[in-house]
Amino acid sequence: MPLVFAAATNHGPGITARRETAPEDEVAPFFEGFERLHQRIEAAKLDALVMVSSDHIQNLYMDNMPAFIIGLGDSFPGPTEDEHFLKIPKTIVPGAPDLAAALADEVMETVDLAYSGELALDHGFMVPLHFLTPDYDVPVVPLIINCMFPPYPKLGRAYELGRALRRAIDQQPGRIGLLGTGGLSHWPAAPLSGKVAVEWDREFLDAMTANRRDDMIRYTDAEIERDGGPGGHEIRSWITVAGACEGSTGVLDFYTPLPSFAIGGAVVEMTIA
Amino acid sequence: MKLLISMQAYNVQKLIFHMNTRPAVYERYGSDRDALFADYKLSAAEQDYIETMNVGALYEMGVQPQLLAPFAGRENIAWLDYIKGMENPGPLREKED
């Protein structure tokens, strides 16, 4: 059973960019939760980590926009953002090209993927990695879901992607982790930046921890945009993790609204059955 | 209501994407601006909004905020000023001669 760890959490750039100016009592529960997640990832002794995130128009534009794209590189530069903004030093994150190719091959039995040997990692990957594998010593397979320009892949397809990933991962040797990042509700870099839709977040988290597929995928894109904000489309990453753990439930480690980071913050860890 | 594909502001978004991700394009913005704008077929309004960092007007045109925020950072617009500019469209700086 090579999938040994599956979780989802946030990646908002404010987590590192605005940490110093955020009220400590607001953000402390978040960083404590991140540290617990860090410890659990370390304990999992991963050989590779498959990460699912959006791309924030750092690799992909509307001239060629895939619904899903997997990174086959043997390494990935990151972060793409300016160091003085994101406050994460530039580095090179090791990839796992053989694993990525094998996963892509099996996933494409049921879900079509684009692939690239030249992805760079933006805050969607680098903010979580900065805390969770701070030495960048776990090879990463990045998988991007288009959450920037509609039409977005349907929520049900994100769940199917997760199911396909699980089937593919389970055919591989080694200890493989899966981490979805993004969301929850937020209005990133927009006039409503800082708004957090607590009720919307909690409703989604209830559905995810119970792994109620139909409840997770019931939202229309317009409803997400209205109630969870443009950043709410990133629940697709969380849904993919739930799909990989179909038949299992999850545990909400914490949920806390983080207006200073302009996100609803949470960690959900799924049970691996 | 469905969210549909929109090619609105396609060229100006493409230019900002390239300036954010391709150092040579951003360098041209400093050294060969008029020709760069012409290559991307920007309207006079789009050129003005970029040069004056009128991020609110660009947002109202349909530019994705995820393009605007890193560009504003690169142009030394402070985060809070950027957010104010998104809330109240208007120039965040004067146009250079």
mmCIF file of C-alpha atoms in Angstrom:
data_model
loop_
_atom_site.group_PDB
_atom_site.id
_atom_site.type_symbol
_atom_site.label_atom_id
_atom_site.label_comp_id
_atom_site.label_asym_id
_atom_site.label_seq_id
_atom_site.Cartn_x
_atom_site.Cartn_y
_atom_site.Cartn_z
ATOM 1 C CA MET A 1 0.000 0.000 0.000
ATOM 2 C CA PRO A 2 2.366 2.738 -1.137
ATOM 3 C CA LEU A 3 0.027 5.661 -0.415
ATOM 4 C CA VAL A 4 0.979 6.200 3.196
ATOM 5 C CA PHE A 5 -0.137 9.762 3.804
ATOM 6 C CA ALA A 6 -2.832 12.067 2.406
ATOM 7 C CA ALA A 7 -3.771 15.532 3.559
ATOM 8 C CA ALA A 8 -4.893 18.932 2.372
ATOM 9 C CA THR A 9 -4.043 22.409 3.573
ATOM 10 C CA ASN A 10 -3.552 26.004 2.473
ATOM 11 C CA HIS A 11 -0.922 27.812 0.463
ATOM 12 C CA GLY A 12 -1.869 31.515 0.526
ATOM 13 C CA PRO A 13 1.218 33.673 -0.092
ATOM 14 C CA GLY A 14 0.319 35.850 2.890
ATOM 15 C CA ILE A 15 1.350 32.921 5.123
ATOM 16 C CA THR A 16 4.988 33.826 4.507
ATOM 17 C CA ALA A 17 4.729 37.276 2.925
ATOM 18 C CA ARG A 18 2.749 38.874 5.755
ATOM 19 C CA ARG A 19 3.616 36.652 8.706
ATOM 20 C CA GLU A 20 5.554 39.388 10.491
ATOM 21 C CA THR A 21 2.683 41.876 10.388
ATOM 22 C CA ALA A 22 -0.133 39.464 11.284
ATOM 23 C CA PRO A 23 -1.516 39.444 14.848
ATOM 24 C CA GLU A 24 0.101 36.555 16.694
ATOM 25 C CA ASP A 25 -3.103 35.429 18.404
ATOM 26 C CA GLU A 26 -4.789 35.167 15.003
ATOM 27 C CA VAL A 27 -2.120 33.150 13.220
ATOM 28 C CA ALA A 28 -0.558 31.082 16.029
ATOM 29 C CA PRO A 29 -3.135 28.258 15.773
ATOM 30 C CA PHE A 30 -2.363 27.990 12.075
ATOM 31 C CA PHE A 31 1.393 27.666 12.504
ATOM 32 C CA GLU A 32 0.923 25.206 15.355
ATOM 33 C CA GLY A 33 -1.234 23.114 13.028
ATOM 34 C CA PHE A 34 1.347 23.387 10.260
ATOM 35 C CA GLU A 35 4.006 22.153 12.686
ATOM 36 C CA ARG A 36 1.875 19.126 13.605
ATOM 37 C CA LEU A 37 1.473 18.411 9.897
ATOM 38 C CA HIS A 38 5.231 18.767 9.436
ATOM 39 C CA GLN A 39 5.829 16.217 12.161
ATOM 40 C CA ARG A 40 3.354 13.752 10.668
ATOM 41 C CA ILE A 41 4.929 14.084 7.230
ATOM 42 C CA GLU A 42 8.355 13.450 8.736
ATOM 43 C CA ALA A 43 7.021 10.408 10.586
ATOM 44 C CA ALA A 44 5.596 9.061 7.319
ATOM 45 C CA LYS A 45 9.182 8.763 5.943
ATOM 46 C CA LEU A 46 8.081 9.550 2.433
ATOM 47 C CA ASP A 47 10.034 8.539 -0.645
ATOM 48 C CA ALA A 48 8.052 11.039 -2.714
ATOM 49 C CA LEU A 49 5.265 13.571 -2.288
ATOM 50 C CA VAL A 50 2.615 14.120 -4.948
ATOM 51 C CA MET A 51 1.357 17.697 -4.571
ATOM 52 C CA VAL A 52 -1.843 19.010 -6.103
ATOM 53 C CA SER A 53 -2.296 22.758 -6.424
ATOM 54 C CA SER A 54 -3.364 25.504 -8.776
ATOM 55 C CA ASP A 55 -0.873 27.512 -10.813
ATOM 56 C CA HIS A 56 -1.160 31.241 -10.182
ATOM 57 C CA ILE A 57 -0.433 32.212 -13.771
ATOM 58 C CA GLN A 58 3.257 31.567 -13.259
ATOM 59 C CA ASN A 59 3.528 28.684 -15.729
ATOM 60 C CA LEU A 60 0.284 28.660 -17.669
ATOM 61 C CA TYR A 61 -1.792 31.182 -19.585
ATOM 62 C CA MET A 62 -4.863 31.064 -21.809
ATOM 63 C CA ASP A 63 -2.724 30.420 -24.897
ATOM 64 C CA ASN A 64 -2.527 26.793 -23.759
ATOM 65 C CA MET A 65 -4.445 26.018 -20.599
ATOM 66 C CA PRO A 66 -4.717 22.399 -19.502
ATOM 67 C CA ALA A 67 -7.308 21.245 -16.998
ATOM 68 C CA PHE A 68 -4.699 19.042 -15.306
ATOM 69 C CA ILE A 69 -0.938 18.995 -15.847
ATOM 70 C CA ILE A 70 1.729 16.891 -14.132
ATOM 71 C CA GLY A 71 5.388 17.839 -13.751
ATOM 72 C CA LEU A 72 7.863 15.307 -15.117
ATOM 73 C CA GLY A 73 10.992 17.334 -14.354
ATOM 74 C CA ASP A 74 13.888 15.919 -12.388
ATOM 75 C CA SER A 75 13.903 19.184 -10.447
ATOM 76 C CA PHE A 76 11.816 22.330 -10.181
ATOM 77 C CA PRO A 77 12.966 25.885 -9.462
ATOM 78 C CA GLY A 78 10.936 27.836 -6.986
ATOM 79 C CA PRO A 79 9.481 29.988 -5.798
ATOM 80 C CA THR A 80 8.653 31.838 -8.985
ATOM 81 C CA GLU A 81 7.642 34.889 -6.966
ATOM 82 C CA ASP A 82 10.131 37.557 -5.940
ATOM 83 C CA GLU A 83 11.993 36.560 -2.808
ATOM 84 C CA HIS A 84 11.449 39.948 -1.162
ATOM 85 C CA PHE A 85 7.684 39.476 -1.578
ATOM 86 C CA LEU A 86 7.219 35.828 -0.622
ATOM 87 C CA LYS A 87 10.102 35.712 1.863
ATOM 88 C CA ILE A 88 11.100 32.223 0.761
ATOM 89 C CA PRO A 89 14.637 31.883 -0.651
ATOM 90 C CA LYS A 90 14.967 30.633 -4.208
ATOM 91 C CA THR A 91 15.874 26.965 -4.354
ATOM 92 C CA ILE A 92 15.674 23.845 -6.464
ATOM 93 C CA VAL A 93 13.175 21.179 -5.372
ATOM 94 C CA PRO A 94 13.978 17.621 -6.451
ATOM 95 C CA GLY A 95 11.454 15.919 -8.701
ATOM 96 C CA ALA A 96 10.649 12.255 -9.243
ATOM 97 C CA PRO A 97 10.457 11.940 -13.048
ATOM 98 C CA ASP A 98 10.187 8.149 -13.224
ATOM 99 C CA LEU A 99 7.395 8.100 -10.666
ATOM 100 C CA ALA A 100 5.639 11.034 -12.358
ATOM 101 C CA ALA A 101 5.778 9.285 -15.734
ATOM 102 C CA ALA A 102 4.413 6.067 -14.268
ATOM 103 C CA LEU A 103 1.606 7.924 -12.502
ATOM 104 C CA ALA A 104 0.728 9.834 -15.661
ATOM 105 C CA ASP A 105 0.577 6.632 -17.661
ATOM 106 C CA GLU A 106 -1.842 4.948 -15.253
ATOM 107 C CA VAL A 107 -3.931 8.041 -14.520
ATOM 108 C CA MET A 108 -4.551 8.439 -18.247
ATOM 109 C CA GLU A 109 -6.450 5.156 -18.269
ATOM 110 C CA THR A 110 -9.357 7.201 -16.906
ATOM 111 C CA VAL A 111 -8.401 10.891 -16.679
ATOM 112 C CA ASP A 112 -6.524 12.851 -19.342
ATOM 113 C CA LEU A 113 -3.466 14.751 -18.188
ATOM 114 C CA ALA A 114 -1.123 17.194 -19.837
ATOM 115 C CA TYR A 115 2.507 16.992 -18.820
ATOM 116 C CA SER A 116 5.542 19.228 -18.730
ATOM 117 C CA GLY A 117 9.237 18.818 -18.081
ATOM 118 C CA GLU A 118 9.659 22.505 -17.291
ATOM 119 C CA LEU A 119 7.246 23.516 -14.541
ATOM 120 C CA ALA A 120 8.388 25.992 -11.941
ATOM 121 C CA LEU A 121 6.880 26.025 -8.462
ATOM 122 C CA ASP A 122 4.956 29.040 -7.247
ATOM 123 C CA HIS A 123 3.596 29.717 -3.774
ATOM 124 C CA GLY A 124 0.998 26.978 -4.228
ATOM 125 C CA PHE A 125 3.793 24.486 -3.739
ATOM 126 C CA MET A 126 6.540 26.477 -2.068
ATOM 127 C CA VAL A 127 4.624 27.905 0.891
ATOM 128 C CA PRO A 128 3.589 24.452 2.191
ATOM 129 C CA LEU A 129 6.995 22.927 1.363
ATOM 130 C CA HIS A 130 8.769 25.737 3.217
ATOM 131 C CA PHE A 131 7.131 24.508 6.416
ATOM 132 C CA LEU A 132 6.470 20.832 5.772
ATOM 133 C CA THR A 133 9.709 19.666 4.114
ATOM 134 C CA PRO A 134 11.932 22.647 4.936
ATOM 135 C CA ASP A 135 15.091 20.926 3.725
ATOM 136 C CA TYR A 136 13.416 20.110 0.401
ATOM 137 C CA ASP A 137 14.687 16.566 0.787
ATOM 138 C CA VAL A 138 11.542 14.755 -0.358
ATOM 139 C CA PRO A 139 11.178 14.473 -4.160
ATOM 140 C CA VAL A 140 8.008 16.143 -5.366
ATOM 141 C CA VAL A 141 5.622 15.337 -8.207
ATOM 142 C CA PRO A 142 3.639 18.537 -8.869
ATOM 143 C CA LEU A 143 0.179 18.273 -10.355
ATOM 144 C CA ILE A 144 -1.630 21.463 -11.305
ATOM 145 C CA ILE A 145 -5.383 21.953 -11.614
ATOM 146 C CA ASN A 146 -6.604 24.989 -13.541
ATOM 147 C CA CYS A 147 -8.359 27.199 -11.007
ATOM 148 C CA MET A 148 -7.479 30.511 -12.679
ATOM 149 C CA PHE A 149 -9.356 30.816 -15.959
ATOM 150 C CA PRO A 150 -12.754 29.230 -16.672
ATOM 151 C CA PRO A 151 -13.861 26.782 -17.712
ATOM 152 C CA TYR A 152 -12.359 24.952 -14.770
ATOM 153 C CA PRO A 153 -12.348 21.176 -14.612
ATOM 154 C CA LYS A 154 -15.616 20.094 -13.037
ATOM 155 C CA LEU A 155 -15.493 19.198 -9.370
ATOM 156 C CA GLY A 156 -16.464 15.626 -10.146
ATOM 157 C CA ARG A 157 -13.444 15.367 -12.451
ATOM 158 C CA ALA A 158 -11.203 16.524 -9.618
ATOM 159 C CA TYR A 159 -12.589 13.639 -7.542
ATOM 160 C CA GLU A 160 -12.004 11.244 -10.444
ATOM 161 C CA LEU A 161 -8.451 12.535 -10.732
ATOM 162 C CA GLY A 162 -7.964 11.570 -7.107
ATOM 163 C CA ARG A 163 -9.351 8.087 -7.685
ATOM 164 C CA ALA A 164 -7.049 7.639 -10.668
ATOM 165 C CA LEU A 165 -4.050 8.936 -8.741
ATOM 166 C CA ARG A 166 -4.729 6.461 -5.947
ATOM 167 C CA ARG A 167 -4.918 3.563 -8.399
ATOM 168 C CA ALA A 168 -1.651 4.733 -9.963
ATOM 169 C CA ILE A 169 0.152 5.356 -6.687
ATOM 170 C CA ASP A 170 -0.839 1.956 -5.350
ATOM 171 C CA GLN A 171 0.972 0.313 -8.256
ATOM 172 C CA GLN A 172 4.261 1.962 -7.316
ATOM 173 C CA PRO A 173 6.903 0.880 -4.830
ATOM 174 C CA GLY A 174 7.989 3.130 -2.015
ATOM 175 C CA ARG A 175 6.195 5.316 0.472
ATOM 176 C CA ILE A 176 4.241 7.996 -1.340
ATOM 177 C CA GLY A 177 2.363 10.923 0.154
ATOM 178 C CA LEU A 178 -0.362 13.074 -1.362
ATOM 179 C CA LEU A 179 -0.896 16.696 -0.392
ATOM 180 C CA GLY A 180 -3.548 18.982 -1.831
ATOM 181 C CA THR A 181 -3.099 22.701 -1.307
ATOM 182 C CA GLY A 182 -5.175 25.831 -1.768
ATOM 183 C CA GLY A 183 -8.393 27.416 -0.585
ATOM 184 C CA LEU A 184 -10.396 27.471 1.386
ATOM 185 C CA SER A 185 -12.637 30.492 0.842
ATOM 186 C CA HIS A 186 -10.684 33.547 -0.238
ATOM 187 C CA TRP A 187 -10.698 36.529 -2.538
ATOM 188 C CA PRO A 188 -6.976 36.613 -3.404
ATOM 189 C CA ALA A 189 -5.409 39.930 -4.372
ATOM 190 C CA ALA A 190 -8.908 41.279 -5.051
ATOM 191 C CA PRO A 191 -10.942 44.100 -3.488
ATOM 192 C CA LEU A 192 -12.472 41.706 -0.940
ATOM 193 C CA SER A 193 -9.033 40.334 0.051
ATOM 194 C CA GLY A 194 -9.198 39.365 3.715
ATOM 195 C CA LYS A 195 -12.798 38.193 3.635
ATOM 196 C CA VAL A 196 -13.254 34.634 4.915
ATOM 197 C CA ALA A 197 -16.541 32.747 4.473
ATOM 198 C CA VAL A 198 -16.461 30.692 7.675
ATOM 199 C CA GLU A 199 -19.793 28.939 7.203
ATOM 200 C CA TRP A 200 -18.938 27.974 3.613
ATOM 201 C CA ASP A 201 -15.558 26.639 4.705
ATOM 202 C CA ARG A 202 -17.027 24.587 7.527
ATOM 203 C CA GLU A 203 -19.705 23.112 5.300
ATOM 204 C CA PHE A 204 -17.073 21.969 2.816
ATOM 205 C CA LEU A 205 -14.833 20.595 5.570
ATOM 206 C CA ASP A 206 -17.743 18.612 7.022
ATOM 207 C CA ALA A 207 -18.330 17.035 3.612
ATOM 208 C CA MET A 208 -14.638 16.344 3.045
ATOM 209 C CA THR A 209 -13.912 14.778 6.425
ATOM 210 C CA ALA A 210 -16.914 12.474 5.926
ATOM 211 C CA ASN A 211 -15.793 12.003 2.294
ATOM 212 C CA ARG A 212 -19.290 12.675 1.044
ATOM 213 C CA ARG A 213 -18.470 13.002 -2.652
ATOM 214 C CA ASP A 214 -21.837 14.288 -3.756
ATOM 215 C CA ASP A 215 -21.796 17.070 -1.182
ATOM 216 C CA MET A 216 -18.244 18.096 -2.113
ATOM 217 C CA ILE A 217 -18.973 18.329 -5.818
ATOM 218 C CA ARG A 218 -22.432 19.888 -5.653
ATOM 219 C CA TYR A 219 -21.280 23.491 -6.059
ATOM 220 C CA THR A 220 -21.503 25.255 -9.393
ATOM 221 C CA ASP A 221 -18.563 27.429 -10.376
ATOM 222 C CA ALA A 222 -20.752 30.519 -10.011
ATOM 223 C CA GLU A 223 -21.740 29.468 -6.490
ATOM 224 C CA ILE A 224 -18.104 28.966 -5.552
ATOM 225 C CA GLU A 225 -17.204 32.367 -6.959
ATOM 226 C CA ARG A 226 -20.058 34.036 -5.059
ATOM 227 C CA ASP A 227 -19.833 32.224 -1.735
ATOM 228 C CA GLY A 228 -16.208 31.068 -1.488
ATOM 229 C CA GLY A 229 -14.532 33.675 -3.667
ATOM 230 C CA PRO A 230 -12.297 33.179 -6.698
ATOM 231 C CA GLY A 231 -9.813 31.340 -4.473
ATOM 232 C CA GLY A 232 -12.568 28.939 -3.471
ATOM 233 C CA HIS A 233 -12.081 27.164 -6.785
ATOM 234 C CA GLU A 234 -9.003 25.611 -5.189
ATOM 235 C CA ILE A 235 -11.215 23.217 -3.229
ATOM 236 C CA ARG A 236 -10.523 21.064 -6.301
ATOM 237 C CA SER A 237 -7.164 20.117 -4.756
ATOM 238 C CA TRP A 238 -8.903 19.015 -1.567
ATOM 239 C CA ILE A 239 -11.507 17.083 -3.528
ATOM 240 C CA THR A 240 -8.733 15.270 -5.400
ATOM 241 C CA VAL A 241 -7.240 14.163 -2.078
ATOM 242 C CA ALA A 242 -10.670 12.967 -0.940
ATOM 243 C CA GLY A 243 -11.072 11.074 -4.208
ATOM 244 C CA ALA A 244 -7.752 9.329 -3.608
ATOM 245 C CA CYS A 245 -9.123 8.199 -0.259
ATOM 246 C CA GLU A 246 -12.582 7.143 -1.447
ATOM 247 C CA GLY A 247 -14.199 4.936 1.159
ATOM 248 C CA SER A 248 -12.227 6.524 3.979
ATOM 249 C CA THR A 249 -12.939 9.521 6.152
ATOM 250 C CA GLY A 250 -10.663 12.293 7.350
ATOM 251 C CA VAL A 251 -9.817 14.233 10.462
ATOM 252 C CA LEU A 252 -9.956 17.993 10.705
ATOM 253 C CA ASP A 253 -6.825 18.971 12.619
ATOM 254 C CA PHE A 254 -7.900 22.597 12.857
ATOM 255 C CA TYR A 255 -9.882 25.299 11.126
ATOM 256 C CA THR A 256 -9.298 28.965 11.716
ATOM 257 C CA PRO A 257 -10.185 32.060 9.695
ATOM 258 C CA LEU A 258 -7.071 34.056 8.850
ATOM 259 C CA PRO A 259 -8.044 37.502 7.542
ATOM 260 C CA SER A 260 -4.420 38.639 7.742
ATOM 261 C CA PHE A 261 -3.456 35.912 5.300
ATOM 262 C CA ALA A 262 -6.734 36.312 3.382
ATOM 263 C CA ILE A 263 -7.683 32.647 3.709
ATOM 264 C CA GLY A 264 -9.746 30.220 5.705
ATOM 265 C CA GLY A 265 -6.984 28.034 7.157
ATOM 266 C CA ALA A 266 -7.253 24.311 7.842
ATOM 267 C CA VAL A 267 -5.564 20.950 7.734
ATOM 268 C CA VAL A 268 -7.463 17.773 6.933
ATOM 269 C CA GLU A 269 -5.669 14.440 7.092
ATOM 270 C CA MET A 270 -7.388 11.503 5.456
ATOM 271 C CA THR A 271 -7.312 7.958 6.738
ATOM 272 C CA ILE A 272 -5.512 5.566 4.410
ATOM 273 C CA ALA A 273 -7.517 2.357 4.018
ATOM 274 C CA MET B 1 -25.276 31.364 -14.443
ATOM 275 C CA LYS B 2 -22.121 29.734 -15.794
ATOM 276 C CA LEU B 3 -18.582 31.027 -15.737
ATOM 277 C CA LEU B 4 -17.531 30.969 -19.361
ATOM 278 C CA ILE B 5 -14.298 31.389 -21.240
ATOM 279 C CA SER B 6 -13.525 35.069 -21.655
ATOM 280 C CA MET B 7 -10.866 36.390 -23.977
ATOM 281 C CA GLN B 8 -11.474 39.818 -22.481
ATOM 282 C CA ALA B 9 -8.256 41.701 -21.896
ATOM 283 C CA TYR B 10 -6.374 38.783 -23.459
ATOM 284 C CA ASN B 11 -3.431 40.804 -24.753
ATOM 285 C CA VAL B 12 -2.831 42.937 -21.711
ATOM 286 C CA GLN B 13 -3.046 39.869 -19.471
ATOM 287 C CA LYS B 14 -0.610 38.063 -21.741
ATOM 288 C CA LEU B 15 1.853 40.946 -21.499
ATOM 289 C CA ILE B 16 1.630 41.041 -17.699
ATOM 290 C CA PHE B 17 2.036 37.239 -17.586
ATOM 291 C CA HIS B 18 5.167 37.509 -19.687
ATOM 292 C CA MET B 19 6.537 40.421 -17.664
ATOM 293 C CA ASN B 20 5.955 38.420 -14.488
ATOM 294 C CA THR B 21 7.642 35.286 -15.788
ATOM 295 C CA ARG B 22 10.154 36.306 -18.471
ATOM 296 C CA PRO B 23 12.903 38.673 -17.289
ATOM 297 C CA ALA B 24 13.734 39.723 -20.858
ATOM 298 C CA VAL B 25 10.170 40.945 -21.409
ATOM 299 C CA TYR B 26 10.180 42.893 -18.163
ATOM 300 C CA GLU B 27 13.522 44.396 -19.155
ATOM 301 C CA ARG B 28 11.978 45.578 -22.408
ATOM 302 C CA TYR B 29 9.249 47.258 -20.370
ATOM 303 C CA GLY B 30 11.989 49.464 -18.965
ATOM 304 C CA SER B 31 14.038 49.974 -22.116
ATOM 305 C CA ASP B 32 11.740 49.607 -25.138
ATOM 306 C CA ARG B 33 8.263 50.206 -23.807
ATOM 307 C CA ASP B 34 6.470 51.620 -26.827
ATOM 308 C CA ALA B 35 7.630 48.783 -29.066
ATOM 309 C CA LEU B 36 6.691 46.243 -26.388
ATOM 310 C CA PHE B 37 3.183 47.673 -26.099
ATOM 311 C CA ALA B 38 2.888 47.606 -29.895
ATOM 312 C CA ASP B 39 4.006 43.977 -30.064
ATOM 313 C CA TYR B 40 1.217 43.018 -27.658
ATOM 314 C CA LYS B 41 -1.320 45.263 -29.428
ATOM 315 C CA LEU B 42 -2.309 47.121 -26.279
ATOM 316 C CA SER B 43 -4.953 49.846 -26.473
ATOM 317 C CA ALA B 44 -4.099 53.361 -25.329
ATOM 318 C CA ALA B 45 -6.167 52.816 -22.168
ATOM 319 C CA GLU B 46 -4.377 49.552 -21.370
ATOM 320 C CA GLN B 47 -0.999 51.246 -21.832
ATOM 321 C CA ASP B 48 -2.026 54.088 -19.545
ATOM 322 C CA TYR B 49 -3.354 51.777 -16.840
ATOM 323 C CA ILE B 50 -0.129 49.794 -16.784
ATOM 324 C CA GLU B 51 2.143 52.808 -16.754
ATOM 325 C CA THR B 52 0.198 54.502 -13.948
ATOM 326 C CA MET B 53 -0.330 51.208 -12.096
ATOM 327 C CA ASN B 54 -4.087 51.702 -12.185
ATOM 328 C CA VAL B 55 -4.654 48.156 -10.987
ATOM 329 C CA GLY B 56 -8.296 48.829 -10.194
ATOM 330 C CA ALA B 57 -9.038 49.832 -13.775
ATOM 331 C CA LEU B 58 -7.164 46.796 -15.095
ATOM 332 C CA TYR B 59 -9.192 44.592 -12.728
ATOM 333 C CA GLU B 60 -12.424 46.144 -13.968
ATOM 334 C CA MET B 61 -11.298 45.375 -17.534
ATOM 335 C CA GLY B 62 -11.109 41.712 -16.564
ATOM 336 C CA VAL B 63 -7.436 41.266 -15.670
ATOM 337 C CA GLN B 64 -6.937 38.410 -13.207
ATOM 338 C CA PRO B 65 -5.798 39.780 -9.822
ATOM 339 C CA GLN B 66 -3.267 36.954 -9.582
ATOM 340 C CA LEU B 67 -1.452 38.679 -12.443
ATOM 341 C CA LEU B 68 -1.758 42.139 -10.956
ATOM 342 C CA ALA B 69 -0.460 41.448 -7.445
ATOM 343 C CA PRO B 70 3.001 40.122 -8.421
ATOM 344 C CA PHE B 71 3.359 42.798 -11.086
ATOM 345 C CA ALA B 72 2.520 45.499 -8.548
ATOM 346 C CA GLY B 73 5.067 44.027 -6.152
ATOM 347 C CA ARG B 74 7.711 44.103 -8.848
ATOM 348 C CA GLU B 75 6.795 47.734 -9.497
ATOM 349 C CA ASN B 76 7.340 48.520 -5.797
ATOM 350 C CA ILE B 77 3.687 49.109 -4.972
ATOM 351 C CA ALA B 78 3.161 48.269 -1.291
ATOM 352 C CA TRP B 79 0.554 45.600 -0.550
ATOM 353 C CA LEU B 80 -1.857 47.929 1.250
ATOM 354 C CA ASP B 81 -1.567 50.507 -1.531
ATOM 355 C CA TYR B 82 -2.279 47.758 -4.041
ATOM 356 C CA ILE B 83 -5.424 46.699 -2.192
ATOM 357 C CA LYS B 84 -6.576 50.326 -1.952
ATOM 358 C CA GLY B 85 -6.010 50.645 -5.675
ATOM 359 C CA MET B 86 -8.112 47.562 -6.312
ATOM 360 C CA GLU B 87 -10.919 48.973 -4.179
ATOM 361 C CA ASN B 88 -10.759 52.473 -5.657
ATOM 362 C CA PRO B 89 -9.546 52.487 -9.264
ATOM 363 C CA GLY B 90 -7.209 55.304 -10.096
ATOM 364 C CA PRO B 91 -3.531 55.881 -10.820
ATOM 365 C CA LEU B 92 -1.187 54.718 -8.074
ATOM 366 C CA ARG B 93 1.592 56.773 -9.596
ATOM 367 C CA GLU B 94 2.122 59.442 -12.198
ATOM 368 C CA LYS B 95 2.991 58.528 -15.729
ATOM 369 C CA GLU B 96 6.645 59.022 -16.618
ATOM 370 C CA ASP B 97 7.451 61.450 -19.416
#
